[in-house]
Amino acid sequence: NAGVTQTPKFQVLKTGQSMTLQCAQDMNHEYMSWYRQDPGMGLRLIHYSVGAGITDQGEVPNGYNVSRSTTEDFPLRLLSAAPSQTSVYFCASRREGNTEAFFGQGTRLTVV
Amino acid sequence: AQSVAQPEDQVNVAEGNPLTVKCTYSVSGNPYLFWYVQYPNRGLQFLLKYITGDNLVKGSYGFEAEFNKSQTSFHLKKPSALVSDSALYFCAVRDWGGGYQKVTFGTGTKLQVIP
């Protein structure tokens, strides 16, 4: 199994540009989430989804958009990139219930 | 609101010595507790979890954690550290309850095992 796959691994954007971070999982997990990891702040939840067609906001949703049209895919869209969005982004998925999350390898995004 | 504290940014331990990485939590109800490990340039990997039952939980790679309800702690331990254990460790907590429960992560503790 591939698990959780994120693309791209690295990206540099100019302020104001938009882009989509891709996330796909092949484990048929109901729940998917996007986190950002910043030094000294741990992981913060951006958006999450409990199933196809259902999404909700996390702690830091501003400037990001998500959709979930299929169980497998959960893309994260940056609408107008800002330097404050420079971070490492992780996608995670898990089954419903008392379960642990599986993480992708991350996307390192730099906004200049 | 739930929260997790990892009071040490870094823990240094000699190879072969026991290690402890500390975690305390705060939740309104009963907690689900997790430990994850992150190696450089990689995503987080699950180590172990406490849901209910025995307070001592055993996980991957020889790690274990002790749940202490009175001290609201969930410290990660290993009897004998390996150089390959050097990594970033995250504690996480989720409240009991129905529906989707958000997970709160600590800020991480860097473990350095010295040969």
PDB file of C-alpha atoms in Angstrom:
ATOM      1  CA  ASN A   1       0.000   0.000   0.000  1.00  0.00           C
ATOM      2  CA  ALA A   2       1.180   3.499  -0.751  1.00  0.00           C
ATOM      3  CA  GLY A   3      -0.574   4.926   2.333  1.00  0.00           C
ATOM      4  CA  VAL A   4      -0.893   8.723   2.218  1.00  0.00           C
ATOM      5  CA  THR A   5       0.735  10.431  -0.748  1.00  0.00           C
ATOM      6  CA  GLN A   6       1.355  14.160  -0.901  1.00  0.00           C
ATOM      7  CA  THR A   7       2.529  16.177  -3.869  1.00  0.00           C
ATOM      8  CA  PRO A   8       4.582  18.210  -4.417  1.00  0.00           C
ATOM      9  CA  LYS A   9       7.329  17.665  -1.830  1.00  0.00           C
ATOM     10  CA  PHE A  10       8.696  21.193  -2.245  1.00  0.00           C
ATOM     11  CA  GLN A  11       7.204  24.386  -3.621  1.00  0.00           C
ATOM     12  CA  VAL A  12       8.193  28.036  -3.814  1.00  0.00           C
ATOM     13  CA  LEU A  13       5.445  30.571  -4.470  1.00  0.00           C
ATOM     14  CA  LYS A  14       5.367  34.285  -4.910  1.00  0.00           C
ATOM     15  CA  THR A  15       3.077  36.338  -2.719  1.00  0.00           C
ATOM     16  CA  GLY A  16      -0.403  36.389  -4.194  1.00  0.00           C
ATOM     17  CA  GLN A  17      -0.071  33.214  -6.229  1.00  0.00           C
ATOM     18  CA  SER A  18      -2.464  30.348  -5.730  1.00  0.00           C
ATOM     19  CA  MET A  19      -1.779  26.642  -5.724  1.00  0.00           C
ATOM     20  CA  THR A  20      -3.184  23.289  -4.690  1.00  0.00           C
ATOM     21  CA  LEU A  21      -1.446  20.763  -2.481  1.00  0.00           C
ATOM     22  CA  GLN A  22      -2.525  17.266  -3.370  1.00  0.00           C
ATOM     23  CA  CYS A  23      -3.254  14.462  -0.904  1.00  0.00           C
ATOM     24  CA  ALA A  24      -4.400  10.949  -1.708  1.00  0.00           C
ATOM     25  CA  GLN A  25      -4.853   7.867   0.449  1.00  0.00           C
ATOM     26  CA  ASP A  26      -5.512   4.295  -0.604  1.00  0.00           C
ATOM     27  CA  MET A  27      -6.681   2.892   2.726  1.00  0.00           C
ATOM     28  CA  ASN A  28     -10.356   3.805   2.371  1.00  0.00           C
ATOM     29  CA  HIS A  29     -10.159   5.992   5.477  1.00  0.00           C
ATOM     30  CA  GLU A  30     -13.167   8.120   6.295  1.00  0.00           C
ATOM     31  CA  TYR A  31     -11.300  10.921   8.050  1.00  0.00           C
ATOM     32  CA  MET A  32      -8.698  13.155   6.418  1.00  0.00           C
ATOM     33  CA  SER A  33      -6.985  16.248   7.762  1.00  0.00           C
ATOM     34  CA  TRP A  34      -4.513  18.939   6.818  1.00  0.00           C
ATOM     35  CA  TYR A  35      -1.987  20.271   9.322  1.00  0.00           C
ATOM     36  CA  ARG A  36       0.765  22.832   9.180  1.00  0.00           C
ATOM     37  CA  GLN A  37       3.944  22.407  11.176  1.00  0.00           C
ATOM     38  CA  ASP A  38       5.848  25.455  12.333  1.00  0.00           C
ATOM     39  CA  PRO A  39       8.884  25.546  14.651  1.00  0.00           C
ATOM     40  CA  GLY A  40       7.905  25.598  18.312  1.00  0.00           C
ATOM     41  CA  MET A  41       4.196  25.297  17.542  1.00  0.00           C
ATOM     42  CA  GLY A  42       3.660  21.633  16.887  1.00  0.00           C
ATOM     43  CA  LEU A  43       1.025  20.684  14.359  1.00  0.00           C
ATOM     44  CA  ARG A  44      -2.024  22.871  13.882  1.00  0.00           C
ATOM     45  CA  LEU A  45      -5.181  21.671  12.194  1.00  0.00           C
ATOM     46  CA  ILE A  46      -6.201  23.627   9.099  1.00  0.00           C
ATOM     47  CA  HIS A  47      -9.209  21.716   7.742  1.00  0.00           C
ATOM     48  CA  TYR A  48     -10.597  18.243   8.081  1.00  0.00           C
ATOM     49  CA  SER A  49     -13.133  15.947   6.472  1.00  0.00           C
ATOM     50  CA  VAL A  50     -15.206  13.101   7.896  1.00  0.00           C
ATOM     51  CA  GLY A  51     -16.203  11.745   4.500  1.00  0.00           C
ATOM     52  CA  ALA A  52     -16.765  12.594   0.868  1.00  0.00           C
ATOM     53  CA  GLY A  53     -18.659  15.855   0.561  1.00  0.00           C
ATOM     54  CA  ILE A  54     -18.150  16.839   4.222  1.00  0.00           C
ATOM     55  CA  THR A  55     -15.471  19.270   5.362  1.00  0.00           C
ATOM     56  CA  ASP A  56     -14.990  21.572   8.327  1.00  0.00           C
ATOM     57  CA  GLN A  57     -12.553  24.138   9.658  1.00  0.00           C
ATOM     58  CA  GLY A  58      -9.766  23.498  12.099  1.00  0.00           C
ATOM     59  CA  GLU A  59      -7.736  25.934  14.187  1.00  0.00           C
ATOM     60  CA  VAL A  60      -6.129  27.934  11.381  1.00  0.00           C
ATOM     61  CA  PRO A  61      -8.381  27.815   8.294  1.00  0.00           C
ATOM     62  CA  ASN A  62      -7.939  31.367   7.009  1.00  0.00           C
ATOM     63  CA  GLY A  63      -6.377  31.552   3.570  1.00  0.00           C
ATOM     64  CA  TYR A  64      -7.032  27.887   2.798  1.00  0.00           C
ATOM     65  CA  ASN A  65      -9.810  26.027   1.065  1.00  0.00           C
ATOM     66  CA  VAL A  66     -10.586  22.303   0.831  1.00  0.00           C
ATOM     67  CA  SER A  67     -13.012  19.969  -0.855  1.00  0.00           C
ATOM     68  CA  ARG A  68     -13.579  16.223  -0.682  1.00  0.00           C
ATOM     69  CA  SER A  69     -15.255  14.869  -3.797  1.00  0.00           C
ATOM     70  CA  THR A  70     -13.959  11.313  -3.299  1.00  0.00           C
ATOM     71  CA  THR A  71     -12.914   9.201  -0.320  1.00  0.00           C
ATOM     72  CA  GLU A  72      -9.342   9.043  -1.639  1.00  0.00           C
ATOM     73  CA  ASP A  73      -8.516  12.683  -2.327  1.00  0.00           C
ATOM     74  CA  PHE A  74      -8.394  15.769  -0.127  1.00  0.00           C
ATOM     75  CA  PRO A  75      -6.667  18.709  -1.845  1.00  0.00           C
ATOM     76  CA  LEU A  76      -5.723  21.882   0.000  1.00  0.00           C
ATOM     77  CA  ARG A  77      -5.937  25.143  -1.913  1.00  0.00           C
ATOM     78  CA  LEU A  78      -4.050  28.291  -1.070  1.00  0.00           C
ATOM     79  CA  LEU A  79      -6.130  31.109  -2.478  1.00  0.00           C
ATOM     80  CA  SER A  80      -3.576  33.947  -2.411  1.00  0.00           C
ATOM     81  CA  ALA A  81      -0.279  32.920  -0.866  1.00  0.00           C
ATOM     82  CA  ALA A  82       1.244  35.029   1.885  1.00  0.00           C
ATOM     83  CA  PRO A  83       4.684  34.766   3.552  1.00  0.00           C
ATOM     84  CA  SER A  84       2.904  33.719   6.767  1.00  0.00           C
ATOM     85  CA  GLN A  85       1.900  30.531   4.971  1.00  0.00           C
ATOM     86  CA  THR A  86       5.507  29.430   4.684  1.00  0.00           C
ATOM     87  CA  SER A  87       5.418  26.121   6.508  1.00  0.00           C
ATOM     88  CA  VAL A  88       5.524  22.361   6.198  1.00  0.00           C
ATOM     89  CA  TYR A  89       2.129  20.914   5.393  1.00  0.00           C
ATOM     90  CA  PHE A  90       1.027  17.416   6.319  1.00  0.00           C
ATOM     91  CA  CYS A  91      -1.983  15.468   5.215  1.00  0.00           C
ATOM     92  CA  ALA A  92      -3.252  12.670   7.456  1.00  0.00           C
ATOM     93  CA  SER A  93      -5.964  10.062   7.285  1.00  0.00           C
ATOM     94  CA  ARG A  94      -7.512   7.593   9.722  1.00  0.00           C
ATOM     95  CA  ARG A  95     -10.429   5.279  10.135  1.00  0.00           C
ATOM     96  CA  GLU A  96     -13.424   6.287  12.177  1.00  0.00           C
ATOM     97  CA  GLY A  97     -13.147   5.417  15.872  1.00  0.00           C
ATOM     98  CA  ASN A  98     -10.280   5.269  18.352  1.00  0.00           C
ATOM     99  CA  THR A  99      -7.668   5.083  15.671  1.00  0.00           C
ATOM    100  CA  GLU A 100      -4.281   6.525  14.950  1.00  0.00           C
ATOM    101  CA  ALA A 101      -3.533   8.752  11.983  1.00  0.00           C
ATOM    102  CA  PHE A 102      -1.345   7.965   8.991  1.00  0.00           C
ATOM    103  CA  PHE A 103       0.640  10.921   7.696  1.00  0.00           C
ATOM    104  CA  GLY A 104       2.030  11.820   4.321  1.00  0.00           C
ATOM    105  CA  GLN A 105       5.665  12.851   3.945  1.00  0.00           C
ATOM    106  CA  GLY A 106       4.833  16.525   3.864  1.00  0.00           C
ATOM    107  CA  THR A 107       5.081  19.497   1.509  1.00  0.00           C
ATOM    108  CA  ARG A 108       7.606  22.182   2.312  1.00  0.00           C
ATOM    109  CA  LEU A 109       6.154  25.470   1.075  1.00  0.00           C
ATOM    110  CA  THR A 110       8.026  28.747   0.893  1.00  0.00           C
ATOM    111  CA  VAL A 111       6.215  31.965   0.007  1.00  0.00           C
ATOM    112  CA  VAL A 112       8.469  34.830  -1.019  1.00  0.00           C
TER     113      VAL A 112
ATOM    114  CA  ALA B   1     -10.461  23.309  25.461  1.00  0.00           C
ATOM    115  CA  GLN B   2      -8.002  20.450  25.352  1.00  0.00           C
ATOM    116  CA  SER B   3      -4.262  21.008  25.471  1.00  0.00           C
ATOM    117  CA  VAL B   4      -0.981  19.130  25.562  1.00  0.00           C
ATOM    118  CA  ALA B   5       2.316  20.244  27.067  1.00  0.00           C
ATOM    119  CA  GLN B   6       5.721  18.833  26.310  1.00  0.00           C
ATOM    120  CA  PRO B   7       7.894  20.749  28.761  1.00  0.00           C
ATOM    121  CA  GLU B   8      11.265  19.834  27.239  1.00  0.00           C
ATOM    122  CA  ASP B   9      12.285  21.096  23.812  1.00  0.00           C
ATOM    123  CA  GLN B  10      15.187  18.639  23.784  1.00  0.00           C
ATOM    124  CA  VAL B  11      16.222  15.559  25.717  1.00  0.00           C
ATOM    125  CA  ASN B  12      19.756  14.186  25.537  1.00  0.00           C
ATOM    126  CA  VAL B  13      20.512  10.657  26.651  1.00  0.00           C
ATOM    127  CA  ALA B  14      23.485   8.336  26.278  1.00  0.00           C
ATOM    128  CA  GLU B  15      23.064   5.225  24.175  1.00  0.00           C
ATOM    129  CA  GLY B  16      22.052   2.294  26.360  1.00  0.00           C
ATOM    130  CA  ASN B  17      20.546   4.482  29.067  1.00  0.00           C
ATOM    131  CA  PRO B  18      16.812   4.645  29.769  1.00  0.00           C
ATOM    132  CA  LEU B  19      14.944   7.568  28.255  1.00  0.00           C
ATOM    133  CA  THR B  20      11.831   9.501  29.212  1.00  0.00           C
ATOM    134  CA  VAL B  21      10.016  12.093  27.155  1.00  0.00           C
ATOM    135  CA  LYS B  22       7.419  13.963  29.171  1.00  0.00           C
ATOM    136  CA  CYS B  23       3.855  14.852  28.268  1.00  0.00           C
ATOM    137  CA  THR B  24       1.008  16.329  30.287  1.00  0.00           C
ATOM    138  CA  TYR B  25      -2.492  16.962  29.027  1.00  0.00           C
ATOM    139  CA  SER B  26      -5.726  18.727  29.824  1.00  0.00           C
ATOM    140  CA  VAL B  27      -9.156  17.598  28.610  1.00  0.00           C
ATOM    141  CA  SER B  28     -12.703  18.060  29.824  1.00  0.00           C
ATOM    142  CA  GLY B  29     -13.560  14.376  29.616  1.00  0.00           C
ATOM    143  CA  ASN B  30     -11.605  11.144  29.317  1.00  0.00           C
ATOM    144  CA  PRO B  31      -8.616  11.322  27.002  1.00  0.00           C
ATOM    145  CA  TYR B  32      -7.375   9.381  24.048  1.00  0.00           C
ATOM    146  CA  LEU B  33      -3.574   9.812  24.109  1.00  0.00           C
ATOM    147  CA  PHE B  34      -1.046   9.174  21.354  1.00  0.00           C
ATOM    148  CA  TRP B  35       2.672   9.334  20.746  1.00  0.00           C
ATOM    149  CA  TYR B  36       4.108   9.906  17.281  1.00  0.00           C
ATOM    150  CA  VAL B  37       7.697  10.061  16.057  1.00  0.00           C
ATOM    151  CA  GLN B  38       9.034  12.180  13.206  1.00  0.00           C
ATOM    152  CA  TYR B  39      12.332  11.454  11.529  1.00  0.00           C
ATOM    153  CA  PRO B  40      14.000  14.240   9.488  1.00  0.00           C
ATOM    154  CA  ASN B  41      12.115  15.181   6.335  1.00  0.00           C
ATOM    155  CA  ARG B  42       9.434  12.596   7.022  1.00  0.00           C
ATOM    156  CA  GLY B  43       5.837  12.571   8.160  1.00  0.00           C
ATOM    157  CA  LEU B  44       4.767  11.540  11.631  1.00  0.00           C
ATOM    158  CA  GLN B  45       4.615   7.836  12.447  1.00  0.00           C
ATOM    159  CA  PHE B  46       2.375   6.325  15.097  1.00  0.00           C
ATOM    160  CA  LEU B  47       4.147   4.799  18.111  1.00  0.00           C
ATOM    161  CA  LEU B  48       1.451   3.937  20.628  1.00  0.00           C
ATOM    162  CA  LYS B  49      -1.870   4.990  22.091  1.00  0.00           C
ATOM    163  CA  TYR B  50      -3.877   4.869  25.302  1.00  0.00           C
ATOM    164  CA  ILE B  51      -7.624   4.478  25.016  1.00  0.00           C
ATOM    165  CA  THR B  52      -8.629   2.636  28.163  1.00  0.00           C
ATOM    166  CA  GLY B  53      -7.447  -0.269  30.300  1.00  0.00           C
ATOM    167  CA  ASP B  54      -3.891  -0.870  31.502  1.00  0.00           C
ATOM    168  CA  ASN B  55      -2.025   2.279  32.384  1.00  0.00           C
ATOM    169  CA  LEU B  56       1.185   0.938  30.821  1.00  0.00           C
ATOM    170  CA  VAL B  57       0.947   0.868  27.056  1.00  0.00           C
ATOM    171  CA  LYS B  58       3.505  -0.850  24.854  1.00  0.00           C
ATOM    172  CA  GLY B  59       4.190   0.294  21.325  1.00  0.00           C
ATOM    173  CA  SER B  60       6.554   0.096  18.391  1.00  0.00           C
ATOM    174  CA  TYR B  61      10.368  -0.087  18.543  1.00  0.00           C
ATOM    175  CA  GLY B  62      10.429  -0.999  22.262  1.00  0.00           C
ATOM    176  CA  PHE B  63       8.722   2.189  23.418  1.00  0.00           C
ATOM    177  CA  GLU B  64       6.126   2.268  26.156  1.00  0.00           C
ATOM    178  CA  ALA B  65       4.136   4.970  27.893  1.00  0.00           C
ATOM    179  CA  GLU B  66       2.537   5.260  31.280  1.00  0.00           C
ATOM    180  CA  PHE B  67      -0.855   6.880  31.688  1.00  0.00           C
ATOM    181  CA  ASN B  68      -1.271   8.629  35.037  1.00  0.00           C
ATOM    182  CA  LYS B  69      -4.729  10.072  35.484  1.00  0.00           C
ATOM    183  CA  SER B  70      -4.054  11.860  38.776  1.00  0.00           C
ATOM    184  CA  GLN B  71      -1.029  13.650  37.321  1.00  0.00           C
ATOM    185  CA  THR B  72      -2.631  14.006  33.861  1.00  0.00           C
ATOM    186  CA  SER B  73       0.567  12.689  32.328  1.00  0.00           C
ATOM    187  CA  PHE B  74       1.481  10.280  29.554  1.00  0.00           C
ATOM    188  CA  HIS B  75       5.268  10.016  29.550  1.00  0.00           C
ATOM    189  CA  LEU B  76       7.059   8.062  26.833  1.00  0.00           C
ATOM    190  CA  LYS B  77       9.766   5.662  27.983  1.00  0.00           C
ATOM    191  CA  LYS B  78      12.288   3.179  26.685  1.00  0.00           C
ATOM    192  CA  PRO B  79      14.573   1.032  28.858  1.00  0.00           C
ATOM    193  CA  SER B  80      17.636   1.312  26.617  1.00  0.00           C
ATOM    194  CA  ALA B  81      18.075   4.105  24.072  1.00  0.00           C
ATOM    195  CA  LEU B  82      19.492   3.559  20.591  1.00  0.00           C
ATOM    196  CA  VAL B  83      21.176   6.149  18.399  1.00  0.00           C
ATOM    197  CA  SER B  84      18.481   5.407  15.821  1.00  0.00           C
ATOM    198  CA  ASP B  85      15.842   6.651  18.310  1.00  0.00           C
ATOM    199  CA  SER B  86      17.075  10.203  17.720  1.00  0.00           C
ATOM    200  CA  ALA B  87      14.069  12.030  16.295  1.00  0.00           C
ATOM    201  CA  LEU B  88      11.276  14.472  17.115  1.00  0.00           C
ATOM    202  CA  TYR B  89       8.527  13.082  19.340  1.00  0.00           C
ATOM    203  CA  PHE B  90       4.987  14.404  19.562  1.00  0.00           C
ATOM    204  CA  CYS B  91       2.368  13.732  22.190  1.00  0.00           C
ATOM    205  CA  ALA B  92      -1.274  14.196  21.163  1.00  0.00           C
ATOM    206  CA  VAL B  93      -4.651  14.109  22.891  1.00  0.00           C
ATOM    207  CA  ARG B  94      -8.231  13.702  21.795  1.00  0.00           C
ATOM    208  CA  ASP B  95     -11.354  13.979  23.932  1.00  0.00           C
ATOM    209  CA  TRP B  96     -13.806  11.099  24.189  1.00  0.00           C
ATOM    210  CA  GLY B  97     -17.121  11.721  22.540  1.00  0.00           C
ATOM    211  CA  GLY B  98     -19.150  11.055  19.479  1.00  0.00           C
ATOM    212  CA  GLY B  99     -18.436  12.280  16.006  1.00  0.00           C
ATOM    213  CA  TYR B 100     -15.159  13.692  14.831  1.00  0.00           C
ATOM    214  CA  GLN B 101     -12.872  14.647  17.676  1.00  0.00           C
ATOM    215  CA  LYS B 102     -10.032  16.990  16.871  1.00  0.00           C
ATOM    216  CA  VAL B 103      -6.548  15.992  17.934  1.00  0.00           C
ATOM    217  CA  THR B 104      -4.316  18.483  19.710  1.00  0.00           C
ATOM    218  CA  PHE B 105      -0.571  17.991  19.324  1.00  0.00           C
ATOM    219  CA  GLY B 106       2.185  19.102  21.641  1.00  0.00           C
ATOM    220  CA  THR B 107       5.041  21.226  20.371  1.00  0.00           C
ATOM    221  CA  GLY B 108       7.383  18.271  20.125  1.00  0.00           C
ATOM    222  CA  THR B 109      10.507  17.103  21.962  1.00  0.00           C
ATOM    223  CA  LYS B 110      13.730  16.474  20.122  1.00  0.00           C
ATOM    224  CA  LEU B 111      15.427  13.341  21.408  1.00  0.00           C
ATOM    225  CA  GLN B 112      19.173  13.142  20.896  1.00  0.00           C
ATOM    226  CA  VAL B 113      20.814   9.816  21.732  1.00  0.00           C
ATOM    227  CA  ILE B 114      24.547  10.223  22.135  1.00  0.00           C
ATOM    228  CA  PRO B 115      26.788   7.311  21.111  1.00  0.00           C
TER     229      PRO B 115
END
